[in-house]
C-alpha cells in the first residue's frame, strides 16, 4: 500500500511539474523567436515566440516514427509583387504580399491566418479573421486566390472563401498601415443582388483589368456578375467596329444575354450557350461578331 502511495505521489509530481513548466515556459527557458525567413529567405518576415510545451503534439505514430510538431510552424504561399499593379496607390513604392498560416496543424487558438505585406522592405502583418466554425486554408495554389481593390486612400483585400464558388471575404486594410493589426471580414456571395456598400465605387482601369484577366475565373465573375453585371453587354454595345475581341480563360463566363449574342465567328473554338451565360472552353481570345447577318447561337 505504501508503494502505491509513493507511485501516486510521483505521478502527481510529474504532472504538476509539467503543468508548471508549460504555464511558465517563457519565464523559465527564456525568450526566443522563430522567423518565417528561416523557412525561406524570400518570405515576407513575420516572427512568433518559440514554445516547447504549449502545443505538445506528435506528428505520426508515437513512438514509431514522426516527431513533435514545432511551435510555431508556418505554411506560406509564394510572395506576390504588386508594385506595378498598385503603383498609384503606393506612390511607386516597392510592395509585396504573402499569405502565411501560423500553426495550421494545431488548428486551435494559436493558429492564425496572416496577410503579410512588405512595403519598401518593411514588414506589416494583418491577422485575418474568418467565419466561425470554419478553417480557411489560403494556400491551395502558388499564387493566392486573392486580389487588392482600392478607392482613394482605402485598400481592400479580396480573398476567395475556401473552395466555395462565388463566395469571397472582403477585408478593409485602410490607411495608414499598421505593423500588427486584426482585420474583420465581410462575407459576400456574387449571387446576391445588392452590392456591398463599401465596394460601391468606380474601379480604375487597372483594377478592372486585374479582375477580368486574373488566373482564377471566379474573379472574372466577381466583376462581371457582382461589381458590374452589365460589363460584357456594354462592351458589345459600345463598339463602333462590327466585332470585338475579349480575352477569356478556361471556365470564365461571358455575361452576355443569349438574345444579344450575335455569334462567335471562329468555329475552331468549342463553345456552348446555357441559359443567359456563354461558357468558353478555350484559353485563347474569342472574336464576337456584332453584325446583323450572323446567325444567333442558342
Short mmCIF file of C-alpha atoms in Angstrom, two decimals, residues 11-123:
data_model
loop_
_atom_site.label_atom_id
_atom_site.label_comp_id
_atom_site.label_asym_id
_atom_site.label_seq_id
_atom_site.Cartn_x
_atom_site.Cartn_y
_atom_site.Cartn_z
CA UNK A 11 2.90 10.69 -10.90
CA UNK A 12 1.25 13.74 -9.32
CA UNK A 13 4.62 15.46 -9.02
CA UNK A 14 5.46 14.80 -12.66
CA UNK A 15 2.07 16.07 -13.88
CA UNK A 16 2.26 19.14 -11.62
CA UNK A 17 5.82 19.90 -12.77
CA UNK A 18 4.76 19.58 -16.43
CA UNK A 19 1.86 22.00 -15.92
CA UNK A 20 4.15 24.49 -14.17
CA UNK A 21 6.73 24.25 -16.96
CA UNK A 22 4.02 24.63 -19.61
CA UNK A 23 2.48 27.68 -17.91
CA UNK A 24 5.76 29.49 -17.18
CA UNK A 25 7.83 28.16 -20.07
CA UNK A 26 8.98 31.54 -21.35
CA UNK A 27 9.97 32.73 -17.88
CA UNK A 28 11.93 29.52 -17.22
CA UNK A 29 13.60 28.88 -20.58
CA UNK A 30 13.92 32.47 -21.75
CA UNK A 31 12.73 34.43 -24.78
CA UNK A 32 13.26 33.11 -28.31
CA UNK A 33 11.53 33.74 -31.64
CA UNK A 34 11.14 31.91 -34.94
CA UNK A 35 11.07 33.91 -38.20
CA UNK A 36 9.29 32.92 -41.40
CA UNK A 37 12.56 33.74 -43.20
CA UNK A 38 14.17 30.75 -41.51
CA UNK A 39 11.89 28.60 -43.67
CA UNK A 40 12.56 30.55 -46.88
CA UNK A 41 14.70 33.68 -47.18
CA UNK A 42 12.33 35.09 -49.82
CA UNK A 43 9.38 35.17 -47.41
CA UNK A 44 7.88 38.35 -46.02
CA UNK A 45 9.09 38.24 -42.45
CA UNK A 46 6.82 37.56 -39.51
CA UNK A 47 8.05 36.38 -36.12
CA UNK A 48 6.44 34.29 -33.40
CA UNK A 49 7.61 33.27 -29.92
CA UNK A 50 9.01 29.75 -29.73
CA UNK A 51 7.35 27.27 -27.35
CA UNK A 52 8.35 23.72 -26.48
CA UNK A 53 5.39 22.66 -24.35
CA UNK A 54 2.44 24.90 -25.26
CA UNK A 55 1.25 22.62 -28.09
CA UNK A 56 2.60 19.25 -27.04
CA UNK A 57 1.56 17.34 -30.15
CA UNK A 58 3.16 14.46 -32.03
CA UNK A 59 3.12 14.03 -35.80
CA UNK A 60 3.00 10.40 -36.92
CA UNK A 61 2.59 7.23 -34.86
CA UNK A 62 4.11 7.59 -31.40
CA UNK A 63 6.83 6.46 -30.81
CA UNK A 64 7.47 4.54 -34.04
CA UNK A 65 8.01 7.49 -36.38
CA UNK A 66 7.38 11.22 -36.67
CA UNK A 67 8.17 13.83 -34.08
CA UNK A 68 6.82 16.71 -32.06
CA UNK A 69 5.32 19.47 -34.24
CA UNK A 70 7.27 22.69 -33.93
CA UNK A 71 5.55 25.59 -32.18
CA UNK A 72 5.44 27.82 -34.13
CA UNK A 73 5.37 26.33 -37.63
CA UNK A 74 4.42 28.08 -40.87
CA UNK A 75 2.78 27.30 -44.19
CA UNK A 76 3.00 30.01 -46.84
CA UNK A 77 2.17 30.93 -50.40
CA UNK A 78 4.69 32.40 -52.80
CA UNK A 79 5.23 36.17 -52.29
CA UNK A 80 3.48 38.29 -54.95
CA UNK A 81 4.98 41.55 -56.21
CA UNK A 82 2.20 44.11 -56.72
CA UNK A 83 4.30 47.26 -57.20
CA UNK A 84 3.17 47.81 -60.78
CA UNK A 85 -0.49 46.99 -60.15
CA UNK A 86 -0.71 49.18 -57.00
CA UNK A 87 1.85 51.79 -58.07
CA UNK A 88 -0.61 54.72 -57.98
CA UNK A 89 -1.92 53.73 -54.55
CA UNK A 90 1.52 53.23 -53.01
CA UNK A 91 3.17 56.08 -54.97
CA UNK A 92 5.57 53.74 -56.81
CA UNK A 93 6.88 52.13 -53.62
CA UNK A 94 8.06 48.53 -53.71
CA UNK A 95 5.22 46.31 -52.42
CA UNK A 96 4.94 42.54 -51.93
CA UNK A 97 2.40 40.43 -50.10
CA UNK A 98 2.10 36.86 -48.96
CA UNK A 99 -0.39 34.67 -47.12
CA UNK A 100 1.11 32.82 -44.16
CA UNK A 101 -0.61 30.27 -41.93
CA UNK A 102 0.77 30.11 -38.38
CA UNK A 103 0.38 26.78 -36.57
CA UNK A 104 -2.14 25.37 -39.08
CA UNK A 105 -1.62 21.76 -37.94
CA UNK A 106 -2.69 22.58 -34.38
CA UNK A 107 -5.96 24.14 -35.57
CA UNK A 108 -6.57 25.83 -32.20
CA UNK A 109 -6.47 29.32 -30.73
CA UNK A 110 -2.75 29.61 -31.57
CA UNK A 111 -3.49 29.13 -35.31
CA UNK A 112 -3.55 32.32 -37.40
CA UNK A 113 -4.21 33.37 -40.99
CA UNK A 114 -1.82 36.22 -41.78
CA UNK A 115 -1.75 38.71 -44.65
CA UNK A 116 1.92 39.70 -44.62
CA UNK A 117 2.83 42.82 -46.59
CA UNK A 118 6.24 44.27 -47.28
CA UNK A 119 6.37 47.94 -48.25
CA UNK A 120 9.79 49.32 -49.15
CA UNK A 121 11.34 46.38 -47.30
CA UNK A 122 9.40 47.00 -44.08
CA UNK A 123 7.03 44.19 -42.99
#
